[in-house]
């Protein structure tokens, strides 16, 4: 007999939990790269053929990234958690099928020319 606090069989079979785990083969971090939510991914080269050994989710990411997309956008399009997308992007990055552009670091954001350009743009509105 189960106690009130114990999970039910339905909890263990929840597709919202199982699918991302299976898609990433249990991995929680990409092998290379950080892939912040605002990191941009772009597919490079010709689309891989059917013999490339890629999962459907990998192929869908390549298709989506024919134009630059952020990690957050890809996650929304595929209805998968951002962590799962990061792992899949890492796979594609390792195979040189996508390039990634990380957001600028805060060090680069202290440039006075950039702030002046923003202020000038706001004043022109």
XYZ file of C-alpha atoms in Angstrom:
125
model
C 0.000 0.000 0.000
C 1.309 3.430 -0.941
C 1.497 6.359 1.397
C 0.042 9.729 0.469
C 3.528 11.163 -0.234
C 4.756 8.386 -2.526
C 4.686 9.017 -6.279
C 2.260 7.033 -8.377
C 3.140 4.992 -11.456
C 1.790 7.839 -13.586
C 4.444 10.135 -12.091
C 7.247 7.861 -13.246
C 5.776 7.588 -16.751
C 5.181 11.309 -17.255
C 6.129 12.069 -20.905
C 7.063 15.637 -19.903
C 9.929 14.154 -17.877
C 10.843 11.094 -19.937
C 11.014 12.627 -23.431
C 13.790 15.202 -22.730
C 15.760 12.558 -20.822
C 15.553 10.139 -23.742
C 16.300 12.807 -26.366
C 19.536 13.794 -24.590
C 20.383 10.224 -23.544
C 20.447 11.389 -19.931
C 22.931 14.214 -20.500
C 22.226 17.512 -18.767
C 25.027 19.695 -20.169
C 26.450 20.160 -23.668
C 29.924 18.712 -24.193
C 31.185 22.099 -25.439
C 29.818 25.635 -25.233
C 27.499 27.375 -22.807
C 24.520 28.225 -25.011
C 22.771 30.908 -22.947
C 19.082 31.492 -23.639
C 20.014 34.386 -25.914
C 22.883 32.616 -27.688
C 22.251 32.542 -31.407
C 22.594 29.343 -33.449
C 22.935 29.159 -37.216
C 23.055 26.024 -39.366
C 26.166 25.863 -41.538
C 26.821 23.878 -44.671
C 24.372 21.706 -46.568
C 21.711 19.791 -44.643
C 22.953 16.370 -43.532
C 21.657 13.325 -45.338
C 19.591 10.506 -43.856
C 22.742 8.493 -43.159
C 24.123 11.184 -40.786
C 22.793 9.319 -37.747
C 20.965 12.317 -36.308
C 17.797 12.195 -34.233
C 14.640 13.936 -35.507
C 15.131 16.714 -32.950
C 18.645 17.397 -34.276
C 17.308 17.579 -37.823
C 14.507 19.926 -36.778
C 17.013 22.256 -35.089
C 19.107 22.349 -38.273
C 15.990 23.153 -40.284
C 14.951 25.929 -37.864
C 18.446 27.416 -37.780
C 18.714 28.109 -41.502
C 18.160 31.622 -40.157
C 19.690 32.578 -36.785
C 17.590 31.512 -33.801
C 18.164 31.893 -30.077
C 18.162 28.924 -27.721
C 14.901 30.242 -26.250
C 13.258 30.388 -29.699
C 14.357 26.867 -30.590
C 13.034 25.571 -27.258
C 9.672 27.232 -27.921
C 9.413 25.891 -31.482
C 10.243 22.324 -30.425
C 8.340 22.459 -27.129
C 11.383 21.138 -25.260
C 13.167 22.534 -22.189
C 16.044 24.934 -22.876
C 18.453 22.531 -21.146
C 17.567 19.838 -23.663
C 18.108 22.260 -26.546
C 21.520 23.203 -25.128
C 22.606 19.547 -25.154
C 21.324 19.011 -28.711
C 23.009 22.200 -29.927
C 26.239 20.985 -28.338
C 25.952 17.781 -30.372
C 25.433 19.751 -33.582
C 28.219 22.192 -32.723
C 30.637 19.278 -32.183
C 29.732 17.935 -35.642
C 30.212 21.421 -37.135
C 26.596 21.533 -38.315
C 25.775 24.737 -36.427
C 27.724 27.785 -35.406
C 26.964 29.629 -32.210
C 27.303 33.254 -31.239
C 27.464 33.850 -27.509
C 26.089 37.116 -26.092
C 28.582 39.900 -25.470
C 30.227 39.857 -22.091
C 29.699 42.715 -19.659
C 33.246 43.910 -20.283
C 32.270 44.805 -23.848
C 29.175 46.617 -22.613
C 31.186 49.350 -20.862
C 32.083 51.042 -24.116
C 31.011 54.700 -23.941
C 30.494 54.834 -27.727
C 27.783 52.208 -27.421
C 25.990 54.149 -24.678
C 26.200 57.375 -26.685
C 24.762 55.611 -29.738
C 21.843 54.312 -27.640
C 21.192 57.778 -26.183
C 21.362 59.369 -29.630
C 18.903 56.779 -30.933
C 16.493 57.431 -28.073
C 16.733 61.203 -28.542
C 15.926 60.858 -32.240
C 12.618 59.192 -31.375
